[in-house]
Short mmCIF file of C-alpha atoms in Angstrom, two decimals:
data_model
loop_
_atom_site.label_atom_id
_atom_site.label_comp_id
_atom_site.label_asym_id
_atom_site.label_seq_id
_atom_site.Cartn_x
_atom_site.Cartn_y
_atom_site.Cartn_z
CA MET A 1 0.00 0.00 0.00
CA THR A 2 1.23 3.47 -0.80
CA ILE A 3 -0.37 6.61 0.58
CA THR A 4 1.24 9.50 -1.23
CA PHE A 5 1.81 12.70 0.71
CA ARG A 6 1.94 16.12 -0.81
CA ARG A 7 5.72 16.09 -0.53
CA ALA A 8 5.47 15.89 -4.29
CA ALA A 9 4.33 19.49 -4.17
CA LEU A 10 7.55 20.47 -2.43
CA GLY A 11 9.51 18.43 -4.94
CA GLY A 12 7.73 20.25 -7.71
CA LEU A 13 8.51 23.56 -6.11
CA ALA A 14 12.13 22.54 -5.82
CA MET A 15 12.15 21.71 -9.51
CA LEU A 16 10.53 25.04 -10.21
CA GLY A 17 13.30 26.70 -8.22
CA ILE A 18 15.91 24.88 -10.29
CA ALA A 19 14.17 25.87 -13.50
CA THR A 20 14.08 29.47 -12.34
CA LEU A 21 17.76 29.33 -11.51
CA VAL A 22 18.60 27.92 -14.93
CA ALA A 23 16.46 30.56 -16.61
CA GLY A 24 18.21 33.25 -14.54
CA CYS A 25 21.57 32.16 -15.93
CA ALA A 26 20.50 33.38 -19.35
CA SER A 27 20.13 36.98 -18.22
CA ALA A 28 22.57 39.47 -16.77
CA PRO A 29 22.08 39.78 -13.00
CA GLU A 30 20.44 42.86 -11.55
CA GLU A 31 22.54 45.18 -9.41
CA ASP A 32 21.15 43.69 -6.20
CA GLY A 33 22.11 40.15 -7.30
CA GLU A 34 18.55 39.07 -7.90
CA ALA A 35 17.45 37.67 -11.26
CA GLY A 36 14.65 40.20 -11.52
CA GLY A 37 12.02 42.01 -9.53
CA GLU A 38 12.25 43.71 -6.18
CA LYS A 39 13.56 41.60 -3.34
CA LEU A 40 10.81 40.64 -0.92
CA ASP A 41 11.05 42.38 2.45
CA PHE A 42 9.91 39.45 4.53
CA LEU A 43 11.61 37.49 7.30
CA PRO A 44 10.10 34.11 8.31
CA CYS A 45 11.29 32.53 11.55
CA MET A 46 10.84 29.35 13.58
CA VAL A 47 11.23 28.19 17.19
CA SER A 48 11.74 24.47 17.79
CA ASP A 49 10.49 22.32 20.60
CA ALA A 50 13.05 20.36 22.64
CA GLY A 51 14.90 17.88 20.50
CA GLY A 52 16.28 20.33 17.99
CA PHE A 53 15.91 20.66 14.24
CA ASP A 54 17.92 17.51 13.53
CA ASP A 55 15.56 15.21 15.43
CA LYS A 56 14.78 13.38 12.17
CA SER A 57 11.13 13.75 13.06
CA PHE A 58 8.85 16.49 14.37
CA ASN A 59 11.07 19.58 14.41
CA GLN A 60 12.96 18.58 11.29
CA LEU A 61 9.83 18.32 9.16
CA GLY A 62 8.64 21.75 10.22
CA PHE A 63 12.08 23.18 9.50
CA GLU A 64 12.10 21.64 6.02
CA GLY A 65 8.83 23.44 5.33
CA LEU A 66 10.35 26.74 6.43
CA GLN A 67 13.40 26.22 4.24
CA ALA A 68 11.30 25.34 1.18
CA ALA A 69 9.10 28.40 1.66
CA ALA A 70 12.08 30.73 2.10
CA GLU A 71 13.65 29.32 -1.04
CA GLU A 72 10.46 29.85 -3.01
CA LEU A 73 10.08 33.41 -1.75
CA GLY A 74 13.78 34.17 -2.21
CA VAL A 75 14.26 35.36 1.36
CA GLU A 76 16.46 34.56 4.32
CA TYR A 77 15.07 32.98 7.50
CA LYS A 78 15.94 32.69 11.14
CA GLU A 79 15.56 29.72 13.43
CA VAL A 80 16.23 29.07 17.09
CA GLU A 81 16.27 25.79 19.01
CA SER A 82 14.69 25.29 22.40
CA GLN A 83 16.55 23.14 24.89
CA ALA A 84 13.93 23.29 27.64
CA GLU A 85 10.44 24.61 28.31
CA THR A 86 11.93 27.68 29.94
CA ASP A 87 13.39 28.67 26.54
CA TYR A 88 10.08 29.03 24.71
CA ALA A 89 9.07 32.58 25.64
CA SER A 90 12.57 34.02 25.41
CA ASN A 91 13.18 32.37 22.03
CA ILE A 92 9.93 33.69 20.56
CA ASN A 93 10.47 37.17 21.94
CA GLY A 94 14.03 37.12 20.64
CA LEU A 95 12.73 36.55 17.13
CA VAL A 96 10.20 39.35 17.56
CA ASP A 97 13.07 41.67 18.47
CA GLN A 98 14.98 40.59 15.34
CA GLY A 99 12.16 41.80 13.10
CA CYS A 100 10.54 38.54 12.07
CA ASN A 101 7.35 39.00 10.05
CA ALA A 102 6.08 35.46 10.61
CA ILE A 103 7.00 33.13 13.47
CA VAL A 104 6.35 29.39 13.51
CA SER A 105 6.16 27.70 16.92
CA VAL A 106 6.78 23.97 16.62
CA GLY A 107 4.86 22.08 19.24
CA PHE A 108 1.93 21.88 21.61
CA LEU A 109 4.01 23.01 24.58
CA LEU A 110 4.90 26.36 22.96
CA ALA A 111 1.27 27.47 22.78
CA PRO A 112 1.10 29.71 25.89
CA ALA A 113 4.28 31.60 24.95
CA ALA A 114 3.15 31.93 21.31
CA LEU A 115 -0.23 33.33 22.39
CA GLU A 116 1.33 35.93 24.65
CA ALA A 117 3.68 37.07 21.88
CA ALA A 118 0.90 37.09 19.27
CA GLN A 119 -1.37 39.25 21.41
CA ALA A 120 1.48 41.67 22.09
CA ASN A 121 2.46 41.84 18.40
CA PRO A 122 -0.69 41.89 16.25
CA ASP A 123 1.29 42.89 13.13
CA ILE A 124 3.28 39.65 13.15
CA ASP A 125 1.82 36.45 11.69
CA PHE A 126 2.11 33.44 13.99
CA ILE A 127 1.83 29.83 12.87
CA SER A 128 1.25 27.22 15.57
CA ILE A 129 2.08 23.61 14.82
CA ASP A 130 0.14 21.02 16.83
CA ASP A 131 -1.98 23.35 18.94
CA PRO A 132 -5.04 25.44 18.06
CA ILE A 133 -4.10 27.91 20.83
CA ASP A 134 -7.55 27.91 22.35
CA GLN A 135 -6.52 28.56 25.93
CA ASP A 136 -9.99 29.71 27.03
CA GLY A 137 -11.71 26.66 25.54
CA ASP A 138 -14.32 28.52 23.49
CA GLY A 139 -13.54 26.61 20.32
CA GLU A 140 -11.76 29.56 18.67
CA THR A 141 -8.10 30.42 18.33
CA ASP A 142 -7.36 33.13 20.88
CA ALA A 143 -5.74 35.67 18.52
CA GLU A 144 -6.59 36.65 14.94
CA ASN A 145 -2.94 36.60 13.88
CA ILE A 146 -2.41 32.90 14.69
CA LYS A 147 -2.85 30.12 12.15
CA PRO A 148 -3.01 26.64 13.75
CA ILE A 149 -1.64 23.68 11.82
CA ILE A 150 -2.95 20.56 13.53
CA PHE A 151 -3.36 16.91 12.61
CA ASP A 152 -5.99 14.28 13.29
CA THR A 153 -3.22 11.73 13.54
CA ALA A 154 -5.53 9.12 15.04
CA GLN A 155 -6.84 8.38 11.55
CA ALA A 156 -3.46 7.26 10.24
CA ALA A 157 -2.55 5.61 13.54
CA PHE A 158 -5.73 3.53 13.24
CA LEU A 159 -4.32 2.06 10.04
CA ALA A 160 -0.98 1.43 11.74
CA GLY A 161 -2.75 -0.36 14.59
CA TYR A 162 -4.71 -2.56 12.20
CA LEU A 163 -1.51 -3.30 10.28
CA SER A 164 0.35 -4.16 13.50
CA ALA A 165 -2.39 -6.54 14.62
CA GLY A 166 -2.19 -8.20 11.24
CA VAL A 167 1.57 -8.82 11.29
CA THR A 168 2.17 -9.67 14.95
CA LYS A 169 3.18 -13.25 15.65
CA THR A 170 3.19 -12.99 19.45
CA GLY A 171 -0.27 -11.45 19.72
CA ALA A 172 1.07 -8.42 21.60
CA VAL A 173 2.01 -4.96 20.35
CA GLY A 174 3.27 -2.01 22.36
CA THR A 175 3.44 1.75 22.46
CA PHE A 176 4.85 4.45 24.72
CA GLY A 177 5.11 8.22 24.52
CA GLY A 178 7.18 11.20 25.54
CA ALA A 179 4.41 12.89 27.51
CA ASN A 180 0.71 12.30 28.10
CA ILE A 181 -0.46 15.29 26.12
CA PRO A 182 -3.14 15.26 23.39
CA THR A 183 -0.73 15.52 20.47
CA VAL A 184 1.08 12.40 21.69
CA SER A 185 -1.83 10.33 22.98
CA ILE A 186 -3.76 10.92 19.73
CA PHE A 187 -1.33 8.51 18.04
CA MET A 188 -1.83 5.94 20.79
CA ASP A 189 -5.62 6.32 20.70
CA GLY A 190 -5.77 5.66 16.99
CA PHE A 191 -3.29 2.80 17.26
CA LYS A 192 -5.38 1.05 19.92
CA GLN A 193 -8.62 1.59 17.99
CA GLY A 194 -7.02 0.01 14.92
CA VAL A 195 -5.95 -3.06 16.90
CA ASP A 196 -9.40 -3.33 18.47
CA HIS A 197 -11.00 -3.11 15.03
CA TYR A 198 -8.77 -5.90 13.77
CA ASN A 199 -9.76 -8.07 16.72
CA GLU A 200 -13.45 -7.44 16.11
CA GLU A 201 -13.21 -8.31 12.43
CA ASN A 202 -10.98 -11.34 12.80
CA GLY A 203 -11.97 -12.82 16.14
CA THR A 204 -8.44 -12.35 17.52
CA GLN A 205 -7.22 -11.04 20.86
CA VAL A 206 -4.15 -9.00 20.01
CA LYS A 207 -3.13 -7.02 23.09
CA VAL A 208 -1.98 -3.40 23.21
CA LEU A 209 0.57 -2.77 25.96
CA GLY A 210 1.62 0.70 27.09
CA TRP A 211 -1.71 2.48 26.53
CA ASP A 212 -5.17 1.64 27.87
CA GLY A 213 -7.01 4.51 26.23
CA THR A 214 -6.46 6.88 29.14
CA ASP A 215 -3.03 6.30 30.56
CA GLY A 216 0.08 4.34 29.79
CA SER A 217 3.87 4.44 29.59
CA PHE A 218 5.61 7.80 29.17
CA THR A 219 9.23 8.89 29.43
CA GLY A 220 8.55 12.40 30.71
CA GLY A 221 10.38 14.06 27.82
CA PHE A 222 11.28 13.81 24.16
CA GLU A 223 14.91 12.90 24.37
CA ALA A 224 16.55 9.63 23.46
CA ASN A 225 17.82 8.41 26.82
CA ASP A 226 18.00 5.51 29.25
CA THR A 227 14.43 6.09 30.45
CA ALA A 228 13.07 5.62 26.94
CA ARG A 229 15.26 2.59 26.45
CA GLN A 230 14.12 1.02 29.71
CA ILE A 231 10.45 1.53 28.88
CA ALA A 232 10.97 -0.03 25.46
CA GLN A 233 12.82 -2.92 27.08
CA GLY A 234 9.97 -3.41 29.53
CA LEU A 235 7.50 -3.78 26.66
CA ILE A 236 9.84 -6.13 24.79
CA ASP A 237 10.11 -8.26 27.92
CA GLN A 238 6.31 -8.65 27.76
CA ASN A 239 6.73 -10.29 24.35
CA ILE A 240 5.54 -7.51 22.04
CA ASP A 241 6.82 -7.74 18.47
CA VAL A 242 5.58 -4.37 17.14
CA LEU A 243 6.52 -1.14 18.92
CA LEU A 244 5.21 2.41 18.40
CA PRO A 245 7.23 5.06 20.31
CA VAL A 246 5.61 8.52 20.05
CA GLY A 247 7.81 11.50 20.73
CA GLY A 248 10.59 12.61 18.41
CA PRO A 249 13.98 11.02 19.12
CA ILE A 250 12.72 8.49 21.69
CA TYR A 251 12.37 6.09 18.76
CA GLN A 252 16.18 5.89 18.75
CA SER A 253 16.13 4.42 22.26
CA ALA A 254 13.43 1.97 21.20
CA ALA A 255 15.52 0.90 18.21
CA ALA A 256 18.50 0.29 20.47
CA ALA A 257 16.40 -1.88 22.77
CA ILE A 258 15.07 -3.84 19.79
CA GLU A 259 18.56 -4.45 18.44
CA ASP A 260 19.77 -5.58 21.87
CA SER A 261 16.92 -8.09 22.11
CA GLY A 262 18.10 -10.05 19.08
CA ARG A 263 14.45 -10.62 18.15
CA GLU A 264 12.52 -9.54 15.07
CA ILE A 265 10.49 -6.64 16.41
CA ALA A 266 8.96 -4.11 14.06
CA LEU A 267 9.34 -0.41 14.81
CA ILE A 268 6.79 2.22 13.76
CA GLY A 269 8.00 5.79 13.24
CA VAL A 270 6.02 8.97 13.73
CA ASP A 271 5.76 12.40 12.09
CA ALA A 272 8.24 11.85 9.23
CA ASP A 273 8.90 8.76 7.12
CA VAL A 274 11.70 7.77 9.47
CA PHE A 275 13.04 5.29 6.91
CA GLU A 276 14.02 8.34 4.86
CA THR A 277 15.11 10.66 7.66
CA ASP A 278 17.09 8.04 9.62
CA PRO A 279 18.25 5.14 7.42
CA SER A 280 20.18 3.68 10.38
CA VAL A 281 16.92 2.22 11.72
CA GLY A 282 15.43 1.51 8.29
CA PRO A 283 15.50 -2.30 8.50
CA LEU A 284 13.43 -2.16 11.71
CA LEU A 285 10.65 0.03 10.34
CA LEU A 286 7.30 -1.50 9.46
CA THR A 287 6.01 1.93 8.47
CA SER A 288 5.71 5.48 9.84
CA ILE A 289 2.65 7.52 10.80
CA ARG A 290 3.23 10.73 8.90
CA LYS A 291 2.10 14.29 9.52
CA GLY A 292 2.41 16.81 6.71
CA MET A 293 4.03 19.51 8.80
CA ASP A 294 6.47 20.40 6.05
CA VAL A 295 3.66 21.04 3.60
CA GLY A 296 1.55 22.96 6.11
CA VAL A 297 4.41 25.23 7.16
CA HIS A 298 5.47 25.80 3.58
CA GLU A 299 2.03 26.88 2.47
CA ALA A 300 1.44 29.12 5.49
CA ILE A 301 4.80 30.90 5.12
CA VAL A 302 4.36 31.44 1.40
CA GLU A 303 0.91 32.89 2.03
CA ALA A 304 2.29 35.20 4.71
CA GLY A 305 5.18 36.25 2.49
CA ASN A 306 2.78 37.14 -0.29
CA GLY A 307 0.59 39.16 2.04
CA GLU A 308 -2.13 36.52 1.94
CA PHE A 309 -1.87 35.15 5.49
CA ASP A 310 -5.00 33.15 6.33
CA PRO A 311 -5.51 32.30 10.01
CA THR A 312 -8.06 29.60 9.19
CA PRO A 313 -6.85 26.41 10.93
CA PHE A 314 -5.43 23.63 8.79
CA ILE A 315 -6.47 20.19 10.09
CA GLY A 316 -4.57 17.34 8.47
CA THR A 317 -6.67 14.25 7.75
CA LEU A 318 -6.52 11.18 5.56
CA GLU A 319 -8.85 12.92 3.13
CA ASN A 320 -6.62 15.95 2.56
CA GLU A 321 -3.45 13.83 2.88
CA GLY A 322 -2.32 15.84 5.88
CA VAL A 323 -1.76 12.49 7.65
CA GLY A 324 -1.04 9.03 6.29
CA LEU A 325 1.13 5.94 6.41
CA ALA A 326 4.59 5.83 4.88
CA PRO A 327 5.50 2.92 2.57
CA PHE A 328 6.54 -0.39 4.16
CA HIS A 329 10.01 -0.21 2.57
CA ASP A 330 12.07 -3.22 3.78
CA TRP A 331 8.96 -4.78 5.32
CA GLU A 332 7.08 -4.79 2.00
CA SER A 333 7.58 -8.51 1.44
CA LYS A 334 6.48 -9.34 4.99
CA VAL A 335 3.09 -7.64 4.76
CA PRO A 336 0.49 -9.90 3.14
CA ALA A 337 -1.07 -8.41 0.02
CA GLU A 338 -4.57 -8.90 1.38
CA LEU A 339 -3.65 -6.96 4.52
CA ALA A 340 -2.25 -4.09 2.44
CA ASP A 341 -5.42 -4.08 0.35
CA LYS A 342 -7.49 -4.05 3.53
CA LEU A 343 -5.67 -0.94 4.71
CA ASP A 344 -6.64 0.81 1.49
CA GLU A 345 -10.27 -0.16 2.13
CA LEU A 346 -10.11 1.09 5.71
CA ARG A 347 -8.54 4.36 4.64
CA GLN A 348 -11.39 5.00 2.24
CA ALA A 349 -13.96 3.94 4.84
CA ILE A 350 -12.54 6.47 7.31
CA ILE A 351 -12.60 9.19 4.64
CA ASP A 352 -16.19 8.31 3.76
CA GLY A 353 -17.24 8.36 7.40
CA ASP A 354 -18.14 4.67 7.46
CA ILE A 355 -15.59 4.11 10.23
CA ALA A 356 -15.37 6.68 13.01
CA VAL A 357 -11.95 7.16 14.57
CA GLU A 358 -12.28 8.91 17.89
CA SER A 359 -9.90 11.70 18.82
CA TYR A 360 -9.95 15.12 20.42
CA LEU A 361 -9.94 16.61 16.90
CA ALA A 362 -12.64 14.37 15.43
CA GLY A 363 -15.40 16.78 16.45
#
């Protein structure tokens, strides 16, 4: 099964950039070094969550969207990494002071600091990844200059759960997260619902360890460390043979625990197609649950740069290809064709509303 993301759009834009560059070679450069036209006076900026822009996952995808947009607009950009929660406000305000016209905050935990800065700077466009910034709970974003980019990841995770239940040989699959916050647990919710759906359809009793629908196993952060490795090891010791770690680089600790076990245990990545962003764990990956953060950031920044900023929230779903499953890559031959076909059927059934996947974004 292949669910194609709109990365092709970025690829196309990259090709367009190359074509423009080639075309520019045919003409004498303007005095300001640009191939033509007035240089855009626009500075897009981004603040990462903990984990940094090279996390091969959440932050990296958002950063790739910023880079693609800046390239298309022909402008420079600024980025700053957060090392801890105490960095969020100072990092955002630092970018405000540097004259940024649009600021992207990458992550649910940055929402309070982003809201405070947005309300204090109504002339700056803010783009919030993973949080609608509805602090008062009235169903509306709390400032008119904030565009939320959020993802109903449970839909894609449902497919991953069904897939996992279909390939497990031990009858047990596991998951754990970085923190019990909605943007993490939404993966685990969908994953469990997919396993449950498989059991109902096939009369099986595949168990989900690490998440009961309300609480489960969490590392307390998004770093690859001994805590993440120990939690992964604990699930492996309970005989799981598919593992979904949710939280940026913590997948690296899970991969290390899998390799130490000497067993064939499938790993599921999140956010990016981890097979592409981190080939070192490629052979372990059954698939990845993708979020189109790169596409969402790219589009929002280009709109802002062109003076067309639209604060209407973007909600990624299976239908708009804002979420989806990555290809099986090295696991392709191990996934039965009928199971892959079934995933395509389920995907369409979710899009059509014939299967309801519950999540805090499902409405």
